[in-house]
CSV table of C-alpha atoms in Angstrom, one decimal:
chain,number,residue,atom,x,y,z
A,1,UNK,CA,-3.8,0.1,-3.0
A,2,UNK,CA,-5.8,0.0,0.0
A,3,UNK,CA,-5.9,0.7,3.4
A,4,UNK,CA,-5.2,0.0,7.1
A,5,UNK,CA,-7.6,-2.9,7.5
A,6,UNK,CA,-9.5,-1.8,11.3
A,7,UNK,CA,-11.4,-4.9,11.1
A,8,UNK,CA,-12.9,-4.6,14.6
A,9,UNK,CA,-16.2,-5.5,13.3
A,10,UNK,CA,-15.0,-8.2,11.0
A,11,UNK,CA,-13.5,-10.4,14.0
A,12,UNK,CA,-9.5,-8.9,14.0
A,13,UNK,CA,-8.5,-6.8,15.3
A,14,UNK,CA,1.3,5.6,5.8
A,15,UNK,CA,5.2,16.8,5.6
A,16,UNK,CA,7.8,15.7,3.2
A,17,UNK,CA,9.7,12.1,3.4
A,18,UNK,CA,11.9,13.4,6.2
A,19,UNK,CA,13.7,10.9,8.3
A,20,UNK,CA,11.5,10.0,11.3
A,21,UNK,CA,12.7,8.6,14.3
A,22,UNK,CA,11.3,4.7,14.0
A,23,UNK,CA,9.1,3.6,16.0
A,24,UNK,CA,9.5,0.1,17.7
A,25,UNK,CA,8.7,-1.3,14.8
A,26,UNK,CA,11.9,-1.9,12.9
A,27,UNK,CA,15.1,-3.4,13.2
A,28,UNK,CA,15.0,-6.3,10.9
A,29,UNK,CA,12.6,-7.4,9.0
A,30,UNK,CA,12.1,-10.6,6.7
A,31,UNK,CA,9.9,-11.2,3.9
A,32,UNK,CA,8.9,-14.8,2.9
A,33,UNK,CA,6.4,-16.1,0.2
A,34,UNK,CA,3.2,-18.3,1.1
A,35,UNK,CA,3.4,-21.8,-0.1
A,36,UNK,CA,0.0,-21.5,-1.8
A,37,UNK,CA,-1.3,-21.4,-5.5
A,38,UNK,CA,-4.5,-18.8,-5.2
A,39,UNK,CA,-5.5,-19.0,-8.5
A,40,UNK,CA,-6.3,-15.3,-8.6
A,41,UNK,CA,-5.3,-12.8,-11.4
A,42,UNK,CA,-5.3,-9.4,-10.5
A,43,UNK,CA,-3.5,-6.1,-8.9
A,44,UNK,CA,-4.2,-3.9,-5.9
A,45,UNK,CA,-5.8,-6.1,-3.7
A,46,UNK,CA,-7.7,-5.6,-0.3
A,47,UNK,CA,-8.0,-8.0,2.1
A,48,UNK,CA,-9.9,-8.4,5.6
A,49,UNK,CA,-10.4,-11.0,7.8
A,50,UNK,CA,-13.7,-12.5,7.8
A,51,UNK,CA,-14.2,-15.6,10.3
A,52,UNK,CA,-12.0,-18.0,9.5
A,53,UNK,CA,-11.4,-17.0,5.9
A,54,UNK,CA,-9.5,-13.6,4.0
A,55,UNK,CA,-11.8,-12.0,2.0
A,56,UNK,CA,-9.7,-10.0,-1.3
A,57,UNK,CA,-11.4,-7.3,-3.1
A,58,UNK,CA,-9.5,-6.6,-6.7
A,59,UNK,CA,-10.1,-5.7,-10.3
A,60,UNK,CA,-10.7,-8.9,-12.1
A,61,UNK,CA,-11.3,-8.1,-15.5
A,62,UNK,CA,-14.5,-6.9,-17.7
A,63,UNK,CA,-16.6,-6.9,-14.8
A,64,UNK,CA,-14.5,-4.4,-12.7
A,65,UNK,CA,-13.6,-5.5,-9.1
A,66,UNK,CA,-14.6,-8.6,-7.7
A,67,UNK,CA,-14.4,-10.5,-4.3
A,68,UNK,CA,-13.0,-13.6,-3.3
A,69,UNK,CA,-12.1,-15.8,0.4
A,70,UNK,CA,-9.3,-17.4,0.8
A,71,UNK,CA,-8.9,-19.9,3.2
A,72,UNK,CA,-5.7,-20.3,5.4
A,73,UNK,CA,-4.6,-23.1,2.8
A,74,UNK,CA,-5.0,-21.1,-0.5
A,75,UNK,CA,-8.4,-22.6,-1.9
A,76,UNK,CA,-10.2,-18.9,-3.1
A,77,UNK,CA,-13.8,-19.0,-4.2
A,78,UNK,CA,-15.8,-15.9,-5.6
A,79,UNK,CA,-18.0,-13.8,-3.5
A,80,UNK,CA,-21.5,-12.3,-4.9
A,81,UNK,CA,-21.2,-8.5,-4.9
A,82,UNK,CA,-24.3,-6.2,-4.3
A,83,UNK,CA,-23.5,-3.0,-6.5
A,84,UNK,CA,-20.6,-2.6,-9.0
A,85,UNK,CA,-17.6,-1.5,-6.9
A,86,UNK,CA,-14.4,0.9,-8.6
A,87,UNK,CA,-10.7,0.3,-8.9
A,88,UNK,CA,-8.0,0.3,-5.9
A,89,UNK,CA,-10.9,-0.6,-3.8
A,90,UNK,CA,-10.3,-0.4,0.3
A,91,UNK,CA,-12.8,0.1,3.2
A,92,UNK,CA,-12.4,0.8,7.1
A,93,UNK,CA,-14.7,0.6,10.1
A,94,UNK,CA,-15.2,4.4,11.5
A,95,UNK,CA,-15.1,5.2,14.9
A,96,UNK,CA,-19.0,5.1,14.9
A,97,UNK,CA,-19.1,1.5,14.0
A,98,UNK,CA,-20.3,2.1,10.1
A,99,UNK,CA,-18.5,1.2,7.2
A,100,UNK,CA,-17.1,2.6,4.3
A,101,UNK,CA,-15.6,2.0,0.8
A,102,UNK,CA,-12.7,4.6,-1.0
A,103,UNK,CA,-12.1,3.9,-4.8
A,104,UNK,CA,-11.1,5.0,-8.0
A,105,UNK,CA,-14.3,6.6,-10.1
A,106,UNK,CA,-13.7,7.4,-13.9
A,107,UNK,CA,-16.2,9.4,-15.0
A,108,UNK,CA,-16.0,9.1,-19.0
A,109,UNK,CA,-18.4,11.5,-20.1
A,110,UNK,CA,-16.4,14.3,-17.9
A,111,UNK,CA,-12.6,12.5,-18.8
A,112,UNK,CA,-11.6,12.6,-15.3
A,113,UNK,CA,-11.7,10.3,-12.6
A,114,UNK,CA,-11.3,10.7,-8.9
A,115,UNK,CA,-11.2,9.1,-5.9
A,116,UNK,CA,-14.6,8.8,-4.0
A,117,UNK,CA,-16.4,7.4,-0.8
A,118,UNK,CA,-19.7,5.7,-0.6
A,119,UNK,CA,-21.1,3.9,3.0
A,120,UNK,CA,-20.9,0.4,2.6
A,121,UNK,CA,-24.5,-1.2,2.5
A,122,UNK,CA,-24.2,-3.7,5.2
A,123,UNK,CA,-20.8,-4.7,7.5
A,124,UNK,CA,-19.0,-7.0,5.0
A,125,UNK,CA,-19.0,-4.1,2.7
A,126,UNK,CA,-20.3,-5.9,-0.6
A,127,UNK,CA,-22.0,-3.4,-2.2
A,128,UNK,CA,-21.3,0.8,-1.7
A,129,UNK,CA,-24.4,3.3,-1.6
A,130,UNK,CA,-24.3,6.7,-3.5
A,131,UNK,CA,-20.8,8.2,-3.7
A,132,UNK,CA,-19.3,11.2,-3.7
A,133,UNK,CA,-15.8,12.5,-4.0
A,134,UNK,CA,-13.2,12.8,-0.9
A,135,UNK,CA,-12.6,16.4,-1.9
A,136,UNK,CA,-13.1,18.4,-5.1
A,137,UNK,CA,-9.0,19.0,-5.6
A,138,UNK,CA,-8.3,15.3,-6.3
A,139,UNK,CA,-10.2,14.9,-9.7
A,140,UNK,CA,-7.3,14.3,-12.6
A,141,UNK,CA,-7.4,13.4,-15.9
A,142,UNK,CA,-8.3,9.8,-16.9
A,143,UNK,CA,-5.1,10.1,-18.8
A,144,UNK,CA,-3.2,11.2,-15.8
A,145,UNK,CA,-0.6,8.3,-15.1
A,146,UNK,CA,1.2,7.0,-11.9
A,147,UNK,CA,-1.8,8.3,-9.6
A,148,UNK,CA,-4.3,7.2,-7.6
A,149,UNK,CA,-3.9,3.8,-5.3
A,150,UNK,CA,-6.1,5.5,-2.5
A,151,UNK,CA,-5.6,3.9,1.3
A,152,UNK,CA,-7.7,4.5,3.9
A,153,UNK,CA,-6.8,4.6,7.5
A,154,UNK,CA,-8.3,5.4,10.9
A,155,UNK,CA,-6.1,7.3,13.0
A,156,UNK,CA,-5.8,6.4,16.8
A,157,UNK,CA,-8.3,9.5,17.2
A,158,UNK,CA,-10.7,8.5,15.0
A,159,UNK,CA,-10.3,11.1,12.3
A,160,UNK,CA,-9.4,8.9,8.7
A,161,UNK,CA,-6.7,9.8,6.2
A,162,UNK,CA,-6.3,8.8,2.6
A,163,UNK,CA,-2.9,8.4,1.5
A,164,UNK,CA,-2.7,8.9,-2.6
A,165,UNK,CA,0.1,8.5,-5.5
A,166,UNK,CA,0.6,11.5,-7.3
A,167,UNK,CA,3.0,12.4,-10.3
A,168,UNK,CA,2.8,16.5,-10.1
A,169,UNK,CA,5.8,16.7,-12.4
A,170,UNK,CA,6.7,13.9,-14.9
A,171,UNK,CA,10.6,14.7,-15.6
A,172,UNK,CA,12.1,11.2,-13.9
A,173,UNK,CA,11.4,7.9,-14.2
A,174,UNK,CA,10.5,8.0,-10.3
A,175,UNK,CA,7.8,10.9,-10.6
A,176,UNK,CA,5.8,9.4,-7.8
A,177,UNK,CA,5.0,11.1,-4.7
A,178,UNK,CA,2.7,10.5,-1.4
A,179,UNK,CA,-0.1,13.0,-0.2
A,180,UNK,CA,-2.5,12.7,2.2
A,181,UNK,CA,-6.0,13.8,3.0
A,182,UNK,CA,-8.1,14.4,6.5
A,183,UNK,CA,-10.9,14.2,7.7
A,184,UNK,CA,-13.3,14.2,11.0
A,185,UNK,CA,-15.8,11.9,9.1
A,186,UNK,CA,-14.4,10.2,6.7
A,187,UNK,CA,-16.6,11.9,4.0
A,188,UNK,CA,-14.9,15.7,3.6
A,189,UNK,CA,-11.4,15.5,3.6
A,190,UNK,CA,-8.8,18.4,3.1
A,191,UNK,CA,-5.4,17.5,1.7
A,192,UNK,CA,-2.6,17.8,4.0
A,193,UNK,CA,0.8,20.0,3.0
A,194,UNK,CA,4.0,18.5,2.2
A,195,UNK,CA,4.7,15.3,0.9
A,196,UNK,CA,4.6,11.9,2.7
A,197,UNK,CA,7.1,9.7,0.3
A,198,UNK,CA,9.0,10.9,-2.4
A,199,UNK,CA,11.4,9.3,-4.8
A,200,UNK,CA,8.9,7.2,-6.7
A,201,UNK,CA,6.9,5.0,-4.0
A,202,UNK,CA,3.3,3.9,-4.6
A,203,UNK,CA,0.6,1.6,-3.5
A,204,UNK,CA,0.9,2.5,0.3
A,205,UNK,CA,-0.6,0.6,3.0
A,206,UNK,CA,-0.5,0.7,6.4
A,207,UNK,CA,-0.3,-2.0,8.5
A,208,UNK,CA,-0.5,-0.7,11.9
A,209,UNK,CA,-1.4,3.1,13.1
A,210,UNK,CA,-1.4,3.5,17.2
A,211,UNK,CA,-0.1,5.9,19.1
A,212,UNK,CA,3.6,6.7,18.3
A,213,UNK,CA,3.8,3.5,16.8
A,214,UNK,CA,2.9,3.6,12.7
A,215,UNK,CA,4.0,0.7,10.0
A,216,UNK,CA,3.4,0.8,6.4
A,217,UNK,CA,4.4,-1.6,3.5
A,218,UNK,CA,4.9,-0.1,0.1
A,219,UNK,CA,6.7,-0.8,-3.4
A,220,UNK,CA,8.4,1.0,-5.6
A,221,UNK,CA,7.6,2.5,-9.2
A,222,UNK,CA,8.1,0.9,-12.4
A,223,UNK,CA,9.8,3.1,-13.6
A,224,UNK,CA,12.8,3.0,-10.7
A,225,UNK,CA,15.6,0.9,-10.4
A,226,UNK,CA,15.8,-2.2,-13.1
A,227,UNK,CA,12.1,-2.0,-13.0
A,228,UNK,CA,11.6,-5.4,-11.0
A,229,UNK,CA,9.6,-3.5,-8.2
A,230,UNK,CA,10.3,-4.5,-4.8
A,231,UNK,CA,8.4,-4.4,-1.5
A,232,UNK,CA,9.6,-1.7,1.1
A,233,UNK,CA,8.7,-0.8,5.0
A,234,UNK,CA,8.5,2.1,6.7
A,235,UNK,CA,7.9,3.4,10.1
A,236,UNK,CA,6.2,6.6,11.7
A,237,UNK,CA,5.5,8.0,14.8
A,238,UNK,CA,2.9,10.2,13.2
A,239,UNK,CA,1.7,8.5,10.1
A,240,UNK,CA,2.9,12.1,8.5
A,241,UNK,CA,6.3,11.6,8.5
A,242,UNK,CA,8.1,8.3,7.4
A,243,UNK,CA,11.5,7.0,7.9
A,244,UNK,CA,13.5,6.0,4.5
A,245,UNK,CA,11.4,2.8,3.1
A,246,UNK,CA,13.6,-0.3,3.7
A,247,UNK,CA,14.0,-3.4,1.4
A,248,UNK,CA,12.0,-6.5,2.6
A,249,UNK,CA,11.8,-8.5,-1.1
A,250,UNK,CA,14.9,-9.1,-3.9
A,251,UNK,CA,14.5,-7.3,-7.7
A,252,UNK,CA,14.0,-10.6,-9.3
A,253,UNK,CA,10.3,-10.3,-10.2
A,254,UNK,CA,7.9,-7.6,-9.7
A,255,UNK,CA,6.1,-7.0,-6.7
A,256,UNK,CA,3.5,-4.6,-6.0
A,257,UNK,CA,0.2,-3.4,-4.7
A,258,UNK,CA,0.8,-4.7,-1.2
A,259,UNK,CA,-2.0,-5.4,1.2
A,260,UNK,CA,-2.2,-6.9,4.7
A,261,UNK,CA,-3.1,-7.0,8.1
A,262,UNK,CA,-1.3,-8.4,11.6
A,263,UNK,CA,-2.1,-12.0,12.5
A,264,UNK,CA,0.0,-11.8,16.2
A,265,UNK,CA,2.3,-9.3,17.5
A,266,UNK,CA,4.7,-7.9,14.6
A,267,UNK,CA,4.1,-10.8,12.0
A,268,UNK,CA,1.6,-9.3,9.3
A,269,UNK,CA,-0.1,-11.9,6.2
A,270,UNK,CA,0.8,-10.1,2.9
A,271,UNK,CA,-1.2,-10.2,-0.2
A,272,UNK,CA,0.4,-8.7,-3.3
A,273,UNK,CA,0.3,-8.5,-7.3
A,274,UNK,CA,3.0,-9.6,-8.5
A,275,UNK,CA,4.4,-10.8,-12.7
A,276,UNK,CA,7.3,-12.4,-13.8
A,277,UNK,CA,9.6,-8.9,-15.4
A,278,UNK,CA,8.8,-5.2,-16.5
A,279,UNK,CA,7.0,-5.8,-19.5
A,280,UNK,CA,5.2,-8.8,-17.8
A,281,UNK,CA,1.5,-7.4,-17.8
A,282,UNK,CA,-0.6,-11.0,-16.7
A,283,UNK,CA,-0.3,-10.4,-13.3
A,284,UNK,CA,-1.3,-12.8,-10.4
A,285,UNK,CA,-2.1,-12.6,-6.7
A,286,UNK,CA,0.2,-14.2,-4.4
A,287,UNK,CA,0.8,-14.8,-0.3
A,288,UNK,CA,3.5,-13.8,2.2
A,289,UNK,CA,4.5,-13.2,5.5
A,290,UNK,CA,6.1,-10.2,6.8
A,291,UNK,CA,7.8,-10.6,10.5
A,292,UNK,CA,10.2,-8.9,12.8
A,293,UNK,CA,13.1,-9.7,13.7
A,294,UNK,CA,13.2,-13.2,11.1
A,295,UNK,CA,14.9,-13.6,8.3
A,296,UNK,CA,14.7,-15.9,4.8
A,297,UNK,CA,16.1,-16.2,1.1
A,298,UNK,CA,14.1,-13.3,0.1
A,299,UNK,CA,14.8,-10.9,3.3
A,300,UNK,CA,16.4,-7.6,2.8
A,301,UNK,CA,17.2,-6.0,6.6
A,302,UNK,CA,15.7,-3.1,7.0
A,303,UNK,CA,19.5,-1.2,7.4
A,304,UNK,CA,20.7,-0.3,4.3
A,305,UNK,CA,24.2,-1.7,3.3
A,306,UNK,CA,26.8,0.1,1.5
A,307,UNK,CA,26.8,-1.3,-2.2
A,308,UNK,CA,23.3,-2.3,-1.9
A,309,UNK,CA,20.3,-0.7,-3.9
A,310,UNK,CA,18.3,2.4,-3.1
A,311,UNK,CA,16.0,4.3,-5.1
A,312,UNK,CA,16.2,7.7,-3.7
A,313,UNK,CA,19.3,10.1,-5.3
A,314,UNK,CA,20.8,11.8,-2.2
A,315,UNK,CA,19.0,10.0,1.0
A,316,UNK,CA,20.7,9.2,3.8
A,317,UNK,CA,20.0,6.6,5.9
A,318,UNK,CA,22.3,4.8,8.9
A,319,UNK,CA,23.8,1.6,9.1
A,320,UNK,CA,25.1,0.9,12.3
A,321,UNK,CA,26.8,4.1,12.9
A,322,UNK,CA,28.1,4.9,9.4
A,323,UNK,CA,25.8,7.1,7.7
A,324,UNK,CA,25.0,6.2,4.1
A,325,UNK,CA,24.3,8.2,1.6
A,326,UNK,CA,22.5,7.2,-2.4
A,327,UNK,CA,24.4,7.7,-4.8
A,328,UNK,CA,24.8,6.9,-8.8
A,329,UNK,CA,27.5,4.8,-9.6
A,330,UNK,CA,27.7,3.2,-12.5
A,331,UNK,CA,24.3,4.2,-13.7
A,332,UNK,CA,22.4,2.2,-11.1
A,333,UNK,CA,21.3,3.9,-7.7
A,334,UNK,CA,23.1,2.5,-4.5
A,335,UNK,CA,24.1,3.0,-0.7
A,336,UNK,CA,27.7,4.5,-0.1
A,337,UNK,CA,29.7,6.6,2.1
């Protein structure tokens, strides 16, 4: 639910789902959970790193999104916000230095809500300014469901992207699909053709976007597989077209909304929502590490093995040199010849 986090002023420095070729970034990847207790309730966070602390943006309650640091430890305390700030909240340094915020607007009187972009009012983006809508296509229905989750990037060029769930036909319980829209100044943006992720992913994020070298961490839809969503990873050399999303977390609990950012090379501190099963709604906020290359209890590598679950009907995907294909057996989803 968020975005790549450029956090260059801060202090640190996601066509169809066709198979890319991956980048460097995969081969095996492992996924382990944060000893700490945050104390935060919540989905679709944001995070940045802000001196020596992360700062979280998400939707606490009644009084919409909040903010929060976190030290390294775990201890979170509130942060004052300067204007009232909308759902799925993310923000990204432009090339020009200045910041900017991309959320979810509901606009009650008109039934609809959109996504929309406001310049942030000073650096640590606390409070947004006037806001306007990324493009006059994305406005849906405040009833419209699986949608929305906007993430912001900067592209190596400097031109932004917003990568968006959308649910254009409703006849599965994985409707969900990926688009994305561009811009030169991450005000006007035009949606891009194809799609970016089918087969019911949401809540992208990308981690890292340089040249020929893309990574994003997503999760899956509740409506797919045994409805314990699971955290996935994908590579690009394009940011347009992704390889098939890889397994990084088990189904035994739900995990969603990831959000994160690189802390050395190829090991990345993960924040995520995350409940107990499907019908689980008090959802919390908890910690991990994403690395290449390691593995742990809860690590899934990144090459599918046959018997093992997908979520995709009819993607192929290698393992070794065997190509795998997903198929139904059984009534569940999973990798065979």
């Amino acid at each position: 639910m968020r975005a790549l986090k450029v956090l260059i002023a801060m202090g640190i420095v996601a066509s169809s789902a066709a198979i890319a070729s991956p980048s460097s970034a995969a081969s095996s990847w492992g996924f382990t959970q944060d000893s700490v207790s945050l104390g935060l309730s919540g989905v679709s966070p944001h995070v940045e790193r802000v001196g020596s602390n992360d700062r979280l943006w998400y939707p606490g309650g009644p009084e919409g999104t909040v903010a929060s640091d976190c030290t390294d430890g775990g201890v979170c305390t509130k942060v004052a916000l300067g204007s009232r700030l909308g759902n799925d909240f993310t923000a990204v340094t432009l090339a020009n230095g200045t910041r900017r915020a991309y959320y979810v607007e509901m606009s009650p009187n008109a039934g609809t809500k959109t996504v929309v972009s406001g310049a942030c009012l000073t650096s640590a983006c606390l409070g947004v300014g006037p806001t306007t809508a990324i493009a006059a296509d994305v406005a849906v229905s405040n009833n419209e469901k699986a949608w929305g989750v906007p993430d912001a990037v900067v592209l190596p060029d400097g031109r932004v992207r917003v990568y968006l769930v959308v649910s254009p036909v409703m006849t599965s319980s994985c409707p969900e699909k990926v688009v994305s829209y561009i811009s030169n100044d991450g005000i006007s943006f035009t949606k891009e053709s194809g799609y970016r992720l089918e087969g019911g992913y949401v809540d992208t994020e990308v981690l890292r976007a340089k040249d020929g070298d893309w990574l994003m961490i997503t999760s899956n839809g509740p409506g797919c597989g045994n409805g314990m969503q699971q955290l996935f990873v994908t590579t690009s050399s394009d940011g347009l077209s992704w390889s098939a999303p890889q397994e990084v977390t088990k189904a035994d609990r739900r995990r969603l909304d990831p959000t994160g950012y690189e802390v050395s090379p190829n090991v990345f501190r993960i924040y995520y929502a995350t409940s107990a099963s499907p019908m689980d709604q008090d959802y919390t906020i908890a910690r991990g590490t994403l690395t290449l290359g390691s593995g742990s209890s809860e690590v899934t590598v990144a090459s599918p093995k046959q018997g093992g679950s997908c979520t995709k009907l009819g993607a192929k995907a290698k393992s070794g040199s065997v190509t795998l294909t997903c198929k139904k057996v059984k009534n569940k989803l999973v990798w065979s010849k």
